PDB file of C-alpha atoms in Angstrom:
ATOM      1  CA  MET A  25     -41.609   3.587  74.685  1.00  0.00           C
ATOM      2  CA  SER A  26     -43.128   0.809  76.692  1.00  0.00           C
ATOM      3  CA  ILE A  27     -46.613  -0.529  76.194  1.00  0.00           C
ATOM      4  CA  ASN A  28     -49.073  -1.366  78.899  1.00  0.00           C
ATOM      5  CA  ASN A  29     -49.602  -5.115  78.539  1.00  0.00           C
ATOM      6  CA  GLN A  30     -52.974  -5.958  80.054  1.00  0.00           C
ATOM      7  CA  LEU A  31     -53.178  -9.466  78.640  1.00  0.00           C
ATOM      8  CA  SER A  32     -50.487 -12.097  79.046  1.00  0.00           C
ATOM      9  CA  ILE A  33     -52.004 -15.476  78.306  1.00  0.00           C
ATOM     10  CA  GLU A  34     -51.565 -18.403  75.999  1.00  0.00           C
ATOM     11  CA  ILE A  35     -54.602 -20.504  75.257  1.00  0.00           C
ATOM     12  CA  PRO A  36     -53.543 -24.070  74.444  1.00  0.00           C
ATOM     13  CA  ALA A  37     -54.683 -25.302  71.043  1.00  0.00           C
ATOM     14  CA  SER A  38     -56.277 -28.277  72.830  1.00  0.00           C
ATOM     15  CA  VAL A  39     -58.527 -25.924  74.814  1.00  0.00           C
ATOM     16  CA  ILE A  40     -59.555 -24.034  71.676  1.00  0.00           C
ATOM     17  CA  ALA A  41     -60.315 -27.367  69.941  1.00  0.00           C
ATOM     18  CA  GLU A  42     -62.265 -28.693  72.913  1.00  0.00           C
ATOM     19  CA  VAL A  43     -64.362 -25.532  73.285  1.00  0.00           C
ATOM     20  CA  SER A  44     -64.976 -25.384  69.573  1.00  0.00           C
ATOM     21  CA  GLN A  45     -66.169 -28.989  69.582  1.00  0.00           C
ATOM     22  CA  LYS A  46     -68.459 -28.388  72.556  1.00  0.00           C
ATOM     23  CA  LEU A  47     -69.915 -25.237  71.023  1.00  0.00           C
ATOM     24  CA  GLN A  48     -70.553 -27.146  67.802  1.00  0.00           C
ATOM     25  CA  GLU A  49     -72.240 -29.896  69.844  1.00  0.00           C
ATOM     26  CA  CYS A  50     -74.465 -27.272  71.487  1.00  0.00           C
ATOM     27  CA  LYS A  51     -75.330 -25.749  68.133  1.00  0.00           C
ATOM     28  CA  THR A  52     -76.111 -29.161  66.653  1.00  0.00           C
ATOM     29  CA  ALA A  53     -78.241 -30.197  69.658  1.00  0.00           C
ATOM     30  CA  LEU A  54     -80.315 -27.027  69.524  1.00  0.00           C
ATOM     31  CA  ALA A  55     -80.477 -26.701  65.684  1.00  0.00           C
ATOM     32  CA  PRO A  56     -83.814 -28.511  65.229  1.00  0.00           C
ATOM     33  CA  TYR A  57     -85.423 -26.090  67.685  1.00  0.00           C
ATOM     34  CA  LEU A  58     -83.924 -22.765  66.654  1.00  0.00           C
ATOM     35  CA  MET A  59     -85.222 -20.267  64.091  1.00  0.00           C
ATOM     36  CA  ALA A  60     -83.306 -17.701  62.132  1.00  0.00           C
ATOM     37  CA  LEU A  61     -85.058 -14.413  61.410  1.00  0.00           C
ATOM     38  CA  THR A  62     -84.362 -11.620  58.972  1.00  0.00           C
ATOM     39  CA  VAL A  63     -83.761  -8.132  60.273  1.00  0.00           C
ATOM     40  CA  GLU A  64     -87.203  -7.106  59.072  1.00  0.00           C
ATOM     41  CA  GLN A  65     -88.828 -10.042  60.864  1.00  0.00           C
ATOM     42  CA  LYS A  66     -87.057  -9.173  64.100  1.00  0.00           C
ATOM     43  CA  GLN A  67     -88.130  -5.553  63.825  1.00  0.00           C
ATOM     44  CA  SER A  68     -91.778  -6.513  63.326  1.00  0.00           C
ATOM     45  CA  LEU A  69     -92.026  -8.689  66.445  1.00  0.00           C
ATOM     46  CA  PHE A  70     -93.037  -7.766  69.954  1.00  0.00           C
ATOM     47  CA  LYS A  71     -90.014  -8.133  72.244  1.00  0.00           C
ATOM     48  CA  MET A  72     -90.272  -9.988  75.544  1.00  0.00           C
ATOM     49  CA  GLY A  73     -88.030  -8.300  78.132  1.00  0.00           C
ATOM     50  CA  ASP A  74     -87.597  -8.445  81.904  1.00  0.00           C
ATOM     51  CA  LYS A  75     -90.953  -6.764  82.617  1.00  0.00           C
ATOM     52  CA  THR A  76     -92.953  -8.668  80.043  1.00  0.00           C
ATOM     53  CA  VAL A  77     -91.552 -12.082  81.095  1.00  0.00           C
ATOM     54  CA  ALA A  78     -93.331 -11.649  84.439  1.00  0.00           C
ATOM     55  CA  THR A  79     -96.490 -10.552  82.624  1.00  0.00           C
ATOM     56  CA  VAL A  80     -96.467 -13.579  80.335  1.00  0.00           C
ATOM     57  CA  GLN A  81     -95.839 -15.919  83.273  1.00  0.00           C
ATOM     58  CA  LYS A  82     -98.671 -14.296  85.228  1.00  0.00           C
ATOM     59  CA  VAL A  83    -101.021 -14.799  82.249  1.00  0.00           C
ATOM     60  CA  LYS A  84     -99.922 -18.450  82.027  1.00  0.00           C
ATOM     61  CA  SER A  85    -100.706 -18.899  85.705  1.00  0.00           C
ATOM     62  CA  TYR A  86    -104.174 -17.378  85.228  1.00  0.00           C
ATOM     63  CA  LEU A  87    -104.758 -19.552  82.161  1.00  0.00           C
ATOM     64  CA  ASP A  88    -104.017 -22.583  84.308  1.00  0.00           C
ATOM     65  CA  THR A  89    -106.447 -21.528  87.021  1.00  0.00           C
ATOM     66  CA  ASN A  90    -109.037 -19.657  84.965  1.00  0.00           C
ATOM     67  CA  PRO A  91    -109.064 -21.132  81.444  1.00  0.00           C
ATOM     68  CA  GLU A  92    -112.616 -19.919  80.838  1.00  0.00           C
ATOM     69  CA  PHE A  93    -111.288 -16.447  80.039  1.00  0.00           C
ATOM     70  CA  ALA A  94    -109.120 -17.594  77.148  1.00  0.00           C
ATOM     71  CA  PRO A  95    -110.596 -16.348  73.857  1.00  0.00           C
ATOM     72  CA  ALA A  96    -111.729 -19.055  71.491  1.00  0.00           C
ATOM     73  CA  TYR A  97    -109.287 -17.860  68.858  1.00  0.00           C
ATOM     74  CA  MET A  98    -106.301 -18.219  71.244  1.00  0.00           C
ATOM     75  CA  ASP A  99    -104.350 -21.441  70.984  1.00  0.00           C
ATOM     76  CA  VAL A 100    -103.643 -22.037  74.690  1.00  0.00           C
ATOM     77  CA  THR A 101    -101.455 -25.085  74.022  1.00  0.00           C
ATOM     78  CA  GLU A 102     -99.204 -23.107  71.647  1.00  0.00           C
ATOM     79  CA  PHE A 103     -99.080 -20.206  74.140  1.00  0.00           C
ATOM     80  CA  ALA A 104     -97.860 -22.582  76.866  1.00  0.00           C
ATOM     81  CA  LYS A 105     -95.249 -24.093  74.543  1.00  0.00           C
ATOM     82  CA  ASP A 106     -94.016 -20.668  73.463  1.00  0.00           C
ATOM     83  CA  GLU A 107     -93.808 -19.443  77.052  1.00  0.00           C
ATOM     84  CA  ALA A 108     -91.891 -22.540  78.112  1.00  0.00           C
ATOM     85  CA  VAL A 109     -89.379 -22.199  75.242  1.00  0.00           C
ATOM     86  CA  ALA A 110     -88.881 -18.474  75.907  1.00  0.00           C
ATOM     87  CA  VAL A 111     -88.284 -19.075  79.638  1.00  0.00           C
ATOM     88  CA  SER A 112     -86.029 -22.108  79.163  1.00  0.00           C
ATOM     89  CA  LEU A 113     -83.858 -20.419  76.505  1.00  0.00           C
ATOM     90  CA  ASP A 114     -83.347 -17.260  78.557  1.00  0.00           C
ATOM     91  CA  PRO A 115     -80.543 -18.672  80.780  1.00  0.00           C
ATOM     92  CA  LEU A 116     -78.834 -20.184  77.726  1.00  0.00           C
ATOM     93  CA  GLN A 117     -79.068 -16.872  75.901  1.00  0.00           C
ATOM     94  CA  ASN A 118     -77.621 -15.020  78.902  1.00  0.00           C
ATOM     95  CA  LEU A 119     -74.723 -17.475  79.143  1.00  0.00           C
ATOM     96  CA  ALA A 120     -74.066 -17.314  75.381  1.00  0.00           C
ATOM     97  CA  SER A 121     -74.172 -13.501  75.468  1.00  0.00           C
ATOM     98  CA  GLN A 122     -71.704 -13.377  78.357  1.00  0.00           C
ATOM     99  CA  LEU A 123     -69.405 -15.818  76.558  1.00  0.00           C
ATOM    100  CA  ALA A 124     -69.650 -13.875  73.268  1.00  0.00           C
ATOM    101  CA  SER A 125     -68.921 -10.594  75.084  1.00  0.00           C
ATOM    102  CA  ASP A 126     -65.931 -12.039  76.929  1.00  0.00           C
ATOM    103  CA  LEU A 127     -64.607 -13.636  73.717  1.00  0.00           C
ATOM    104  CA  SER A 128     -65.001 -10.346  71.852  1.00  0.00           C
ATOM    105  CA  ASP A 129     -63.367  -8.303  74.603  1.00  0.00           C
ATOM    106  CA  THR A 130     -60.409 -10.693  74.928  1.00  0.00           C
ATOM    107  CA  ALA A 131     -59.883 -10.889  71.156  1.00  0.00           C
ATOM    108  CA  THR A 132     -60.119  -7.089  70.909  1.00  0.00           C
ATOM    109  CA  LEU A 133     -57.601  -6.575  73.688  1.00  0.00           C
ATOM    110  CA  ALA A 134     -55.186  -9.216  72.348  1.00  0.00           C
ATOM    111  CA  GLY A 135     -55.491  -7.790  68.821  1.00  0.00           C
ATOM    112  CA  SER A 136     -54.909  -4.276  70.048  1.00  0.00           C
ATOM    113  CA  GLU A 137     -51.808  -5.265  71.994  1.00  0.00           C
ATOM    114  CA  ALA A 138     -50.483  -7.270  69.058  1.00  0.00           C
ATOM    115  CA  LEU A 139     -51.069  -4.367  66.680  1.00  0.00           C
ATOM    116  CA  VAL A 140     -49.338  -1.876  68.996  1.00  0.00           C
ATOM    117  CA  ALA A 141     -46.334  -4.226  69.247  1.00  0.00           C
ATOM    118  CA  ALA A 142     -46.327  -4.680  65.455  1.00  0.00           C
ATOM    119  CA  MET A 143     -46.370  -0.892  65.005  1.00  0.00           C
ATOM    120  CA  LEU A 144     -43.432  -0.564  67.427  1.00  0.00           C
ATOM    121  CA  TYR A 145     -41.508  -3.164  65.434  1.00  0.00           C
ATOM    122  CA  TYR A 146     -42.344  -1.442  62.147  1.00  0.00           C
ATOM    123  CA  GLY A 147     -41.180   1.903  63.580  1.00  0.00           C
ATOM    124  CA  SER A 148     -37.906   0.323  64.594  1.00  0.00           C
ATOM    125  CA  VAL A 149     -37.397  -1.280  61.158  1.00  0.00           C
ATOM    126  CA  LYS A 150     -38.269   2.001  59.438  1.00  0.00           C
ATOM    127  CA  GLU A 151     -35.779   3.873  61.587  1.00  0.00           C
ATOM    128  CA  ALA A 152     -33.069   1.267  60.908  1.00  0.00           C
ATOM    129  CA  ALA A 153     -33.736   1.384  57.157  1.00  0.00           C
ATOM    130  CA  SER A 154     -33.528   5.192  57.175  1.00  0.00           C
ATOM    131  CA  LYS A 155     -30.125   4.885  58.914  1.00  0.00           C
ATOM    132  CA  GLY A 156     -28.849   2.565  56.167  1.00  0.00           C
ATOM    133  CA  VAL A 157     -28.996  -0.778  57.993  1.00  0.00           C
ATOM    134  CA  ALA A 158     -28.873  -3.149  54.994  1.00  0.00           C
ATOM    135  CA  THR A 159     -30.908  -5.980  56.524  1.00  0.00           C
ATOM    136  CA  ALA A 160     -33.702  -3.589  57.527  1.00  0.00           C
ATOM    137  CA  GLY A 161     -34.344  -2.411  53.958  1.00  0.00           C
ATOM    138  CA  PRO A 162     -36.100  -5.510  52.626  1.00  0.00           C
ATOM    139  CA  VAL A 163     -38.136  -5.886  55.814  1.00  0.00           C
ATOM    140  CA  TYR A 164     -39.188  -2.225  55.649  1.00  0.00           C
ATOM    141  CA  GLU A 165     -40.124  -2.500  51.951  1.00  0.00           C
ATOM    142  CA  ASP A 166     -42.235  -5.538  52.680  1.00  0.00           C
ATOM    143  CA  LEU A 167     -44.018  -4.015  55.665  1.00  0.00           C
ATOM    144  CA  LYS A 168     -44.455  -0.406  54.529  1.00  0.00           C
ATOM    145  CA  THR A 169     -47.501  -1.119  52.370  1.00  0.00           C
ATOM    146  CA  ARG A 170     -49.247  -2.611  55.415  1.00  0.00           C
ATOM    147  CA  PHE A 171     -48.522   0.439  57.546  1.00  0.00           C
ATOM    148  CA  SER A 172     -49.041   3.176  54.994  1.00  0.00           C
ATOM    149  CA  ARG A 173     -51.939   5.503  55.603  1.00  0.00           C
ATOM    150  CA  LYS A 174     -54.452   5.866  52.874  1.00  0.00           C
ATOM    151  CA  PRO A 175     -55.509   9.428  52.117  1.00  0.00           C
ATOM    152  CA  TYR A 176     -58.929  10.332  53.542  1.00  0.00           C
ATOM    153  CA  LYS A 177     -61.628  10.332  50.891  1.00  0.00           C
ATOM    154  CA  PRO A 178     -64.901  11.926  51.978  1.00  0.00           C
ATOM    155  CA  ARG A 179     -67.988   9.933  51.121  1.00  0.00           C
ATOM    156  CA  ILE A 180     -70.501  11.370  48.710  1.00  0.00           C
ATOM    157  CA  GLY A 181     -72.330  14.230  50.400  1.00  0.00           C
ATOM    158  CA  GLU A 182     -69.813  14.362  53.248  1.00  0.00           C
ATOM    159  CA  THR A 183     -67.693  17.458  53.889  1.00  0.00           C
ATOM    160  CA  GLN A 184     -64.306  17.519  55.507  1.00  0.00           C
TER     161      GLN A 184
END
């Protein structure tokens, strides 16, 4: 049985270290300006998407040219700061999302291929042990707990 190897790379440790350092530098540089929100907080907020970005920018433009229509209870300065932050972070967020997606996909593919190869090796060791190859026995005994299937236990309220 052959496996379809889609990924054949080696990432030098120096590259991993360099990228990790640069990502940490990015995180550190932005840390004073970033906010962490709880799930509940995120769910309670209005979300600015592609359509609403243009709307907010249009309102900012009108506030610049027609400030007399701003309600007295609106903090125009804070609105402008919020709009500027949202717009300036968008390209960084897009880049970070692309990087995170590519990292996840590559790690998933590499992990999948490594696991398939490990399963092939285990199958070979299991077969050798069953045929009485003495050196395969200890390897099989060590690996079999990692490759044993646990019986399916339905969750409470779940039927099989």
